[in-house]
Coordinates of C-alpha atoms in Angstrom, one line a residue:
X1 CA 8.0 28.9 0.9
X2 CA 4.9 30.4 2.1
X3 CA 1.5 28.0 1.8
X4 CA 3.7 25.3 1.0
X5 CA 2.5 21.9 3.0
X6 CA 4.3 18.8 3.0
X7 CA 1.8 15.5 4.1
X8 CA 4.2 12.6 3.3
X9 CA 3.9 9.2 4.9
X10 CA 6.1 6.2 4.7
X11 CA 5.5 3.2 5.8
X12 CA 5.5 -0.9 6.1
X13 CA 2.9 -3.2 6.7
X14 CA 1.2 -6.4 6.2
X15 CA -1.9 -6.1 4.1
X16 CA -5.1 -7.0 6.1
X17 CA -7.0 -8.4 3.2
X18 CA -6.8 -8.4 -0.7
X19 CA -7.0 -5.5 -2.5
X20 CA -10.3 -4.6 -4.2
X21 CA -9.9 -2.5 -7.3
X22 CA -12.8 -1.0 -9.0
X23 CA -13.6 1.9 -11.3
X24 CA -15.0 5.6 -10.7
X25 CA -18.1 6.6 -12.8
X26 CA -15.0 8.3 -15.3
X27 CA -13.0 4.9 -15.6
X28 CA -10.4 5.9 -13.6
X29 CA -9.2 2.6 -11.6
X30 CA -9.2 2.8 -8.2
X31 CA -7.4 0.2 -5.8
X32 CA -8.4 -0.1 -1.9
X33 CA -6.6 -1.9 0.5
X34 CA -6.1 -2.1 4.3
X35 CA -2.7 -2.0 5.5
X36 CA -1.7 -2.9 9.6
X37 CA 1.2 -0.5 10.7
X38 CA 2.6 -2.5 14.1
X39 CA 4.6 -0.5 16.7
X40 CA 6.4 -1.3 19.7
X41 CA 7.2 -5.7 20.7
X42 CA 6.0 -8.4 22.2
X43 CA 3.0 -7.7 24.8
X44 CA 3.2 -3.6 23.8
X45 CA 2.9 -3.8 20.6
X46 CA -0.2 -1.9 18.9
X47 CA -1.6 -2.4 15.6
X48 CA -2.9 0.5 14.1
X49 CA -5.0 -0.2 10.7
X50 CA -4.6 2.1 7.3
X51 CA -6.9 2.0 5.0
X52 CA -5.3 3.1 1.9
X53 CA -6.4 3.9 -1.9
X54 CA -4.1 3.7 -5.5
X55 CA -5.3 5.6 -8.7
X56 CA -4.6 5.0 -12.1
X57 CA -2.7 2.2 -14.5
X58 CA -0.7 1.2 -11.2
X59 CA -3.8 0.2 -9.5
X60 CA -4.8 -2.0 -12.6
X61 CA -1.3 -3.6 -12.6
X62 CA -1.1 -3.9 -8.7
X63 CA -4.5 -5.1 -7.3
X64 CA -3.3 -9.0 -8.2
X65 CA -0.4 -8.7 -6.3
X66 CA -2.0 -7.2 -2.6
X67 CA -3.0 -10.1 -1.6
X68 CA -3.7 -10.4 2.0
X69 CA -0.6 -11.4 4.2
X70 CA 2.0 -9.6 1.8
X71 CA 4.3 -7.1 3.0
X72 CA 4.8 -4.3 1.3
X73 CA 6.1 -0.2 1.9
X74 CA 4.3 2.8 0.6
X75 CA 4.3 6.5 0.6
X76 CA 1.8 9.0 0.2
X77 CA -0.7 11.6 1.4
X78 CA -2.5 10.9 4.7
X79 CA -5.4 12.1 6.4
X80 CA -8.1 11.4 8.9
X81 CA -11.7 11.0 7.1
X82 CA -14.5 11.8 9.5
X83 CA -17.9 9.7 9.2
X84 CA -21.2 8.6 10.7
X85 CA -21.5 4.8 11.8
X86 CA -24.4 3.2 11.2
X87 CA -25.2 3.7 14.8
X88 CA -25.1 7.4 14.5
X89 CA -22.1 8.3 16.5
X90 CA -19.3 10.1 15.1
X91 CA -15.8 7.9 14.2
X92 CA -12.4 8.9 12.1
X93 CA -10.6 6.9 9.5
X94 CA -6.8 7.0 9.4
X95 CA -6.2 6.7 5.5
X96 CA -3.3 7.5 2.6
X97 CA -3.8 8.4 -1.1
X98 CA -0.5 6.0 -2.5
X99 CA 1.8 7.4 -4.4
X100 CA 4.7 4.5 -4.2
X101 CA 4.5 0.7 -3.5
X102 CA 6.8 -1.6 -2.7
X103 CA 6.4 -5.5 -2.4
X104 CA 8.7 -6.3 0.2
X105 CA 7.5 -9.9 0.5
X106 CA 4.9 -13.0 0.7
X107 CA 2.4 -13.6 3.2
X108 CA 3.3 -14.2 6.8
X109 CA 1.7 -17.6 7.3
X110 CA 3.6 -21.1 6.9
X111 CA 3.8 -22.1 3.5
X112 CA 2.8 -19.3 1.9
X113 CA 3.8 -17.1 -1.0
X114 CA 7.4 -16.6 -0.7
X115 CA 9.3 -13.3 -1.7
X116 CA 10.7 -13.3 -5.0
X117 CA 13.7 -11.8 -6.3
X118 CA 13.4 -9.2 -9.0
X119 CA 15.3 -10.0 -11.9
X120 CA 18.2 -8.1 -12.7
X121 CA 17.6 -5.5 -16.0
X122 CA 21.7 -6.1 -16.6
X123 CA 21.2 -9.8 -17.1
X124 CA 20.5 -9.8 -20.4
X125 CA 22.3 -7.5 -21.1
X126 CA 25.9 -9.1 -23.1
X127 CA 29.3 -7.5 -22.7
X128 CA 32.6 -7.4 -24.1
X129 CA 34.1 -6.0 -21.0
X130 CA 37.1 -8.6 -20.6
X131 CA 37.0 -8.2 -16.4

């Protein structure tokens, strides 16, 4: 329909440090994090950097989890902030107000956090189904 915009990202990445979650001045929870989208292999792959943001009661849940290393998907709104270095000249940030995470795994280095499998809602769940 007319005036109707559609700005929806998805995306996977490793997460470039742990998320930081702090509060607005109206208690609304706020989680930052930095997420590294790669593209192409080997000697031509790119790394382009995200820096992305999670409101609410999912941020407060989340933050422990986005810990630097994991893997994880998302979707949401992204734009390109414009600011002033400290050095004066102009620069852009790439950046995505979250709408859905997904922990896809643990960090990347040896011997770290593994991936866990989510437990199954139907395990404890008894039945007299006979097959």
């Amino acid at each position: 329909t007319k005036g109707t915009k559609m700005n929806l990202l998805a995306a996977t990445g490793r997460l470039g440090q742990d998320a930081k979650l702090s509060y607005t001045a109206n208690q609304d929870a706020i989680c930052n994090f930095s997420l590294s989208l790669t593209a192409g292999y080997g000697d031509k792959a790119t790394t382009t950097w995200l820096n992305c943001n999670l409101w609410g009661k999912r941020a407060e849940i989340l933050a422990p989890m986005l810990l630097k290393g994991t893997q994880i998907g998302i979707t949401g709104e992204i734009s390109v902030r414009g600011y002033k270095s400290k050095d004066g000249t102009e620069k852009s940030s790439l950046e995505c107000r979250v709408g859905d995470v997904t922990l896809l795994g643990g960090k990347s280095e040896a011997g770290a956090a593994k991936p866990t499998k989510a437990a199954d809602p139907m395990d404890s769940v008894e039945s007299d189904i006979p097959f």
